[in-house]
CSV table of C-alpha atoms and ligand atoms in Angstrom, one decimal:
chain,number,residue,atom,x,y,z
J,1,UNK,CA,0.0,0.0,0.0
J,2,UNK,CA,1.6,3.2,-0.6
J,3,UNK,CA,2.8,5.5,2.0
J,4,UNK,CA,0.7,8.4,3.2
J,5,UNK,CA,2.7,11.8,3.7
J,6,UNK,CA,0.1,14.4,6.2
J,7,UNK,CA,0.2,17.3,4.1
J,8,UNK,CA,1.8,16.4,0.9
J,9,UNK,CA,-0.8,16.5,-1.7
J,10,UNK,CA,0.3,14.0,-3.8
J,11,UNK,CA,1.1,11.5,-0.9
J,12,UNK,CA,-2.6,11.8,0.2
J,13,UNK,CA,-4.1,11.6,-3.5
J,14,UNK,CA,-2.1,8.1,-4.0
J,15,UNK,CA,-3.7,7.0,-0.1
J,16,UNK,CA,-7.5,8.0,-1.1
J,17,UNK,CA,-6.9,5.9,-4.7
J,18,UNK,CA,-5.7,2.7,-2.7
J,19,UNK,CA,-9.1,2.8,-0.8
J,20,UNK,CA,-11.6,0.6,-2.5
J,21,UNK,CA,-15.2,1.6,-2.0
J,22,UNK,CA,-18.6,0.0,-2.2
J,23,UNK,CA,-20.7,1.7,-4.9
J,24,UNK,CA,-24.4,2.6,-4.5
J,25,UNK,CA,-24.1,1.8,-0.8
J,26,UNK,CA,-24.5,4.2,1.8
J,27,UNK,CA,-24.4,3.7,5.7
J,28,UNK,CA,-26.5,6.1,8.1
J,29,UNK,CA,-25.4,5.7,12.1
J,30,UNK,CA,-28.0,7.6,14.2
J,31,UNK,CA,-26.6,9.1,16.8
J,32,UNK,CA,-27.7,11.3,20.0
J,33,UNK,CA,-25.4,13.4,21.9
J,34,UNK,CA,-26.1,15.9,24.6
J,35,UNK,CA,-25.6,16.1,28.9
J,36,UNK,CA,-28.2,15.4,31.3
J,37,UNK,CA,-27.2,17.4,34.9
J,38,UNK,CA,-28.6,17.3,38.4
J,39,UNK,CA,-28.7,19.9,40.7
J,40,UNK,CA,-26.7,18.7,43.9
J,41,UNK,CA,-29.3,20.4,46.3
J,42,UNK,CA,-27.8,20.3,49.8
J,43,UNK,CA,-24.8,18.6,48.1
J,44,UNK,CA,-23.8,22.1,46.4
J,45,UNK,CA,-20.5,24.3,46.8
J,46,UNK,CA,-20.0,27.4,45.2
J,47,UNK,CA,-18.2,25.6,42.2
J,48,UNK,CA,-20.2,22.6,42.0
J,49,UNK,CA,-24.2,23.4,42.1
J,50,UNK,CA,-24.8,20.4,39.2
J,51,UNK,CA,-23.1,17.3,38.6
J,52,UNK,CA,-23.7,16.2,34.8
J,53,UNK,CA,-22.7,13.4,32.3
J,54,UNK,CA,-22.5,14.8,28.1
J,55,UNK,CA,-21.9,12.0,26.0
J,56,UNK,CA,-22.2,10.6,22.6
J,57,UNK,CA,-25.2,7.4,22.0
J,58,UNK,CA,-26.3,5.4,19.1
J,59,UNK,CA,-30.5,6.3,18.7
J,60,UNK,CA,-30.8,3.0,19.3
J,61,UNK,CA,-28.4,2.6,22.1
J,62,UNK,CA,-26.3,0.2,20.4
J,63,UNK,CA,-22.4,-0.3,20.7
J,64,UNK,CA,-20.6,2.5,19.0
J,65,UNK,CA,-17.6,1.4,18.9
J,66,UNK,CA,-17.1,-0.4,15.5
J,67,UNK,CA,-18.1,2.6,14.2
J,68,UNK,CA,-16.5,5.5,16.4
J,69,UNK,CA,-12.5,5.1,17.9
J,70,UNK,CA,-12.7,7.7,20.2
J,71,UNK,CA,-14.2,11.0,20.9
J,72,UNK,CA,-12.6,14.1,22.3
J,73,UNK,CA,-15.0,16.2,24.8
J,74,UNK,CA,-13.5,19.9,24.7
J,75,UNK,CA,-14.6,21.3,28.2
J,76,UNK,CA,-14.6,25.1,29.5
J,77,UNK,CA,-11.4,26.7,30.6
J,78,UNK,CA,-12.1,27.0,33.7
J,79,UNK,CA,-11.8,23.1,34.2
J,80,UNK,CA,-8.8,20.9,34.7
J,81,UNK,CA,-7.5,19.6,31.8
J,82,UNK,CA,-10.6,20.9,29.9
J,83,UNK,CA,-10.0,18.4,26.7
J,84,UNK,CA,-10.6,15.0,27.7
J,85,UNK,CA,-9.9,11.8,25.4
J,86,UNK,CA,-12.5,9.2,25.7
J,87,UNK,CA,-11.4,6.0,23.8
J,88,UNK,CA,-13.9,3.5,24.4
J,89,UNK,CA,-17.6,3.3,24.5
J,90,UNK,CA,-19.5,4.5,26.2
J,91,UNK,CA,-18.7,7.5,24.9
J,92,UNK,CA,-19.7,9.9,28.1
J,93,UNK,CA,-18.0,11.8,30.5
J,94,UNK,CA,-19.2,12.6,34.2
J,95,UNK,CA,-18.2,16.1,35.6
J,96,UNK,CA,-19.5,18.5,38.2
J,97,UNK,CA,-19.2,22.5,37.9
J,98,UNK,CA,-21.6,25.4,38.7
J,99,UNK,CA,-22.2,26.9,34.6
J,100,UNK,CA,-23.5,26.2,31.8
J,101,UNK,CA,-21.1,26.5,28.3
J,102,UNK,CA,-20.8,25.1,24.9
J,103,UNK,CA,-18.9,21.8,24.5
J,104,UNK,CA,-17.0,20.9,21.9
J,105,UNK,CA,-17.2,17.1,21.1
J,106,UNK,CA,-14.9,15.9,18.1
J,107,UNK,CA,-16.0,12.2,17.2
J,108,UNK,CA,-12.8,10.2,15.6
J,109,UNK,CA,-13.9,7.1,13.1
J,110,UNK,CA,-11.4,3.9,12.9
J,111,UNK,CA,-9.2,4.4,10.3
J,112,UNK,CA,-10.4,2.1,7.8
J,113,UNK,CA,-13.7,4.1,7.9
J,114,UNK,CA,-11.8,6.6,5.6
J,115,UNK,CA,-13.3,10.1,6.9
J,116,UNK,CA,-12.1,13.0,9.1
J,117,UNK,CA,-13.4,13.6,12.3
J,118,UNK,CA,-16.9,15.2,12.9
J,119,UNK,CA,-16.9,18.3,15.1
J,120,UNK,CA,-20.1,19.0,17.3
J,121,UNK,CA,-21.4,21.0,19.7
J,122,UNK,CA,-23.8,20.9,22.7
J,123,UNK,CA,-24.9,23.6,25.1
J,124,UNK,CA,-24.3,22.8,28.6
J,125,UNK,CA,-27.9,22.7,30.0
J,126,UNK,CA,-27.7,22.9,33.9
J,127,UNK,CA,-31.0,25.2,34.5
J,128,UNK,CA,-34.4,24.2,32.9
J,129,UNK,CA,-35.7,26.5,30.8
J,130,UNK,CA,-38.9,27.1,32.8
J,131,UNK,CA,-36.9,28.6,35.7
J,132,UNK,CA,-40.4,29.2,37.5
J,133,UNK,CA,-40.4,25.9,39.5
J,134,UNK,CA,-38.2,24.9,42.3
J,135,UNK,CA,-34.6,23.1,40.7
J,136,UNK,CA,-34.7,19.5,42.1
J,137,UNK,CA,-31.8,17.2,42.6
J,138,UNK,CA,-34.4,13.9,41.3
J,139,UNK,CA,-34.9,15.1,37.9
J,140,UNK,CA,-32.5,16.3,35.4
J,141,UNK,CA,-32.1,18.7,32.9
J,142,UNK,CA,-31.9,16.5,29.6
J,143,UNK,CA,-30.6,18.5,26.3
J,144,UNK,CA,-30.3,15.7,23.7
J,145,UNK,CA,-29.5,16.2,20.2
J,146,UNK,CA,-30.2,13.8,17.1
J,147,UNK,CA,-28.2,13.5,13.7
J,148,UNK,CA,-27.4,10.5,11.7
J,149,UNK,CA,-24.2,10.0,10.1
J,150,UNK,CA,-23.8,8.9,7.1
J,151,UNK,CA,-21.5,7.5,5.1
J,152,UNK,CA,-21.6,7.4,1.4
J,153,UNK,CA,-19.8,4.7,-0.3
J,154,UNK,CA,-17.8,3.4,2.4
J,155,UNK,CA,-14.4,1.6,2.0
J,156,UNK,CA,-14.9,-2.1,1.3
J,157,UNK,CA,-13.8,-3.0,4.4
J,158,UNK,CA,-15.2,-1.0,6.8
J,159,UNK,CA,-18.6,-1.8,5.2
J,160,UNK,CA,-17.3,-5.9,5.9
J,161,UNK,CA,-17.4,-4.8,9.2
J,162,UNK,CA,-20.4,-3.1,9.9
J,163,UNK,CA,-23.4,-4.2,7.7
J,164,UNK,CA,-24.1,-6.6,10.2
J,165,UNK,CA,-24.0,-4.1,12.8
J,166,UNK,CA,-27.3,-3.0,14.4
J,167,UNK,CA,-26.8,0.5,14.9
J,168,UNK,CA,-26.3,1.1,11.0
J,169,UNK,CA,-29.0,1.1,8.5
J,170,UNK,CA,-27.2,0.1,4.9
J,171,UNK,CA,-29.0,1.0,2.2
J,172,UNK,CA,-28.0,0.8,-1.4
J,173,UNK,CA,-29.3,2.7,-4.4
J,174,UNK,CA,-30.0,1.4,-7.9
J,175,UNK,CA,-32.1,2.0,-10.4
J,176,UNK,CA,-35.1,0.2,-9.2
J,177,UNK,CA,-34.6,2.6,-5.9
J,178,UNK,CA,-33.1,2.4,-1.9
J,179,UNK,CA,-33.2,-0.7,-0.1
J,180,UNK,CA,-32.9,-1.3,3.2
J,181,UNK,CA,-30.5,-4.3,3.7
J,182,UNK,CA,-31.2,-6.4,6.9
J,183,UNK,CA,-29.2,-6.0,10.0
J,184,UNK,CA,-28.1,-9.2,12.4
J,185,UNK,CA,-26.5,-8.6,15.8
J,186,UNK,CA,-23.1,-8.3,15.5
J,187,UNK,CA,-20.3,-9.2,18.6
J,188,UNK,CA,-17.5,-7.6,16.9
J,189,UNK,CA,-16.9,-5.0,19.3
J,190,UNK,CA,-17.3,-6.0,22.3
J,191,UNK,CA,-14.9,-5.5,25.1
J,192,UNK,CA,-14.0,-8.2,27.4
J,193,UNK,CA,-15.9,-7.0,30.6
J,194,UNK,CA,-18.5,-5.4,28.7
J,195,UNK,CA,-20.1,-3.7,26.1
J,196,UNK,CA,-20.5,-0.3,25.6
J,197,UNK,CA,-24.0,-0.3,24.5
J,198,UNK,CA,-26.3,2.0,26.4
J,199,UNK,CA,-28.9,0.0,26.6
J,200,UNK,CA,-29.3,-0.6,30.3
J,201,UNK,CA,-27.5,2.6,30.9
J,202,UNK,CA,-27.9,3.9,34.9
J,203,UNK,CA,-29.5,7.4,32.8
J,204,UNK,CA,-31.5,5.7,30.6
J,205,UNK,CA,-34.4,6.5,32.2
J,206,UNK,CA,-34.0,10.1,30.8
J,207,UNK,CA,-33.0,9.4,27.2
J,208,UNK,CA,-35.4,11.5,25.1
J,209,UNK,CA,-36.9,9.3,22.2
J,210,UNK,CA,-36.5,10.6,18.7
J,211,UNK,CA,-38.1,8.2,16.2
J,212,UNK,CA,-39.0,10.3,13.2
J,213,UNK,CA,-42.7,10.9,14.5
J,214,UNK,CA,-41.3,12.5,17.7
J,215,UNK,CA,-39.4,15.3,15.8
J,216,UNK,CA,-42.3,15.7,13.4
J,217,UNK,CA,-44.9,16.3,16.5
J,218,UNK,CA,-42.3,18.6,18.6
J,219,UNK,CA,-41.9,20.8,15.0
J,220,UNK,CA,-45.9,21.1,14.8
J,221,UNK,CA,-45.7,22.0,18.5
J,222,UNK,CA,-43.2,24.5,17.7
J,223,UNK,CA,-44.7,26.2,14.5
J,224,UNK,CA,-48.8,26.0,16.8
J,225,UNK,CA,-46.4,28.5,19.2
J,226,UNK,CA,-45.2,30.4,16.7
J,227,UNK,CA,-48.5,31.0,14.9
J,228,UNK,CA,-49.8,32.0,18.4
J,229,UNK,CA,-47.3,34.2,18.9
J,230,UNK,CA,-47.3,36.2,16.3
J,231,UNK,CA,-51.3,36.4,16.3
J,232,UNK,CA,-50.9,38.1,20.0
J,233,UNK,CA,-48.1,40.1,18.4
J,234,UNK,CA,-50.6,41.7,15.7
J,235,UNK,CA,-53.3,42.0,18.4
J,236,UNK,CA,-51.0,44.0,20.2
J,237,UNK,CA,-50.0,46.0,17.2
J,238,UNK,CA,-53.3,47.0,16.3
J,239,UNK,CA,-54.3,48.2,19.6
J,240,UNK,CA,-51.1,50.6,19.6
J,241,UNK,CA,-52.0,51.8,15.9
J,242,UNK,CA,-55.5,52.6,17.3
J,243,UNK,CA,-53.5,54.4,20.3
J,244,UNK,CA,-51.6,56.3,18.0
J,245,UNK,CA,-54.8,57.7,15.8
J,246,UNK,CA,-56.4,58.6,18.7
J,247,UNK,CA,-53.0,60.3,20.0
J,248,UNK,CA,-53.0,61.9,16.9
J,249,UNK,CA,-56.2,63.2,16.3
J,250,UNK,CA,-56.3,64.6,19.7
J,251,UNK,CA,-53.2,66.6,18.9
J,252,UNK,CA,-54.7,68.1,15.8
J,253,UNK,CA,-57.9,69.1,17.8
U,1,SLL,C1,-20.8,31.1,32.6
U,1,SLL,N1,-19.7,31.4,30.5
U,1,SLL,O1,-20.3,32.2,33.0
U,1,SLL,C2,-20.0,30.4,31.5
U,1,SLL,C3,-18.9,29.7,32.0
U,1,SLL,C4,-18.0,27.8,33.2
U,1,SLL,C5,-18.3,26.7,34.1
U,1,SLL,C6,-19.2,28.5,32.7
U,1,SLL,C7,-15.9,24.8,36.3
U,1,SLL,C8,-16.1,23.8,37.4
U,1,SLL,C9,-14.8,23.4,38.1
U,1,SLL,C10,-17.3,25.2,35.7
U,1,SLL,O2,-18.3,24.8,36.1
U,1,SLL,N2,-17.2,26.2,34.8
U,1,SLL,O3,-14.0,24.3,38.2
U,1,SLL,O4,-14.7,22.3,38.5
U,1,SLL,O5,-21.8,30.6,33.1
């Protein structure tokens, strides 16, 4: 195989040609990430009012590893060591501070999965956003986000790996349309003492559920709020114009 050289063009050109991929295949890995944060109550100092977990699941809470090598979670300043290398699944990260900030999560594929890293980000929720109510230290703020990454044409053999891997959906495009090839459990990436599934995860309570239907319903939800919104807006408005005639009119007389 010839040599890769970081930064030489050419060197990288010869690299990308070696890689065989699978044609009219693509690979879509659903993925949630986001933190979910307790208030510690009595528990609470000045620096640590919330203890709180971000990480990085599979939708369907499957192993991530045969997918994802490691993940780099890219904390606030203020912490220790604020970039911290995760490099197995789970991919998650427990910490305890006293504000809220924007993460930075980089997600790093195996190498024969042929792409460069994936940078996110996720706001650090520790308040709820209805700040009416008392905080409680029994439920948690929960700020999830879902995406689904996809890979198009994948290298031959990182597509041996994973099409019978349950947190992929493989579909392949011809003419006659996209299919969606079956999936079998796959024990490829286990660990030894575990797996990093998240299936009987001790938060999994609180995962939020984001089937299709789920976004669809909070959307309409949104767009009902909007509309009513902006309904009181022009109610409003037209009782100022009104005020304004009247102001005006009066000034004449
Ligand atoms: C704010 N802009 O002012 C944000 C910064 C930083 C939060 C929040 C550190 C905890 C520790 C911590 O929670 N920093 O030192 O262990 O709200």
């Amino acid at each position: 195989m010839p040599q890769a050289v970081v930064g030489k063009k050419y060197g990288i050109k010869q690299m990308e040609n070696a890689i065989k991929r699978v044609k009219d295949i693509e690979i879509s890995v659903p993925i949630v990430y986001g933190t979910i944060s307790f208030w510690l109550g009595k528990k609470a100092d000045e620096l640590h009012s919330h203890k709180w977990t971000v990480y990085v699941r599979s939708a369907a809470n499957e192993d991530l590893c045969v997918v994802i090598k490691k993940v780099v979670f890219q904390l606030h300043p203020s912490f220790n060591n604020p970039t911290r290398v995760v490099e197995a699944a789970p991919f998650e990260l427990n910490e305890s501070g006293w504000g809220e900030f924007e993460i930075g999560i980089t997600v790093f594929f195996h190498g024969d999965v042929g792409e460069k890293p994936l940078e996110l980000f996720h706001h650090l929720k520790l308040y709820p956003v209805d700040e009416s109510g008392p905080q409680s230290t029994k439920k948690p703020v929960v700020m999830e986000a879902y995406d689904e990454i996809v890979f198009n044409e994948p290298p031959e053999a990182f597509f041996a790996r994973l099409r019978n891997y349950p947190a992929a959906v493989v579909s392949s495009h011809t003419a006659s349309g996209t299919v969606h090839l079956s999936a079998a459990v796959s024990t490829e990436c286990m660990n030894e003492k575990r797996s990093g599934d998240t299936k009987d995860h001790p938060l999994g309570q609180w995962f939020l559920k984001h089937s299709e239907a789920d976004e669809l319903s909070s959307i309409a939800a949104a767009r009902q709020q909007v509309q009513s919104q902006i309904m009181k807006l022009k109610q409003d408005l037209d009782v100022l114009e009104t005020e304004v005639l009247q102001l005006k009119s009066s000034a004449r007389a």
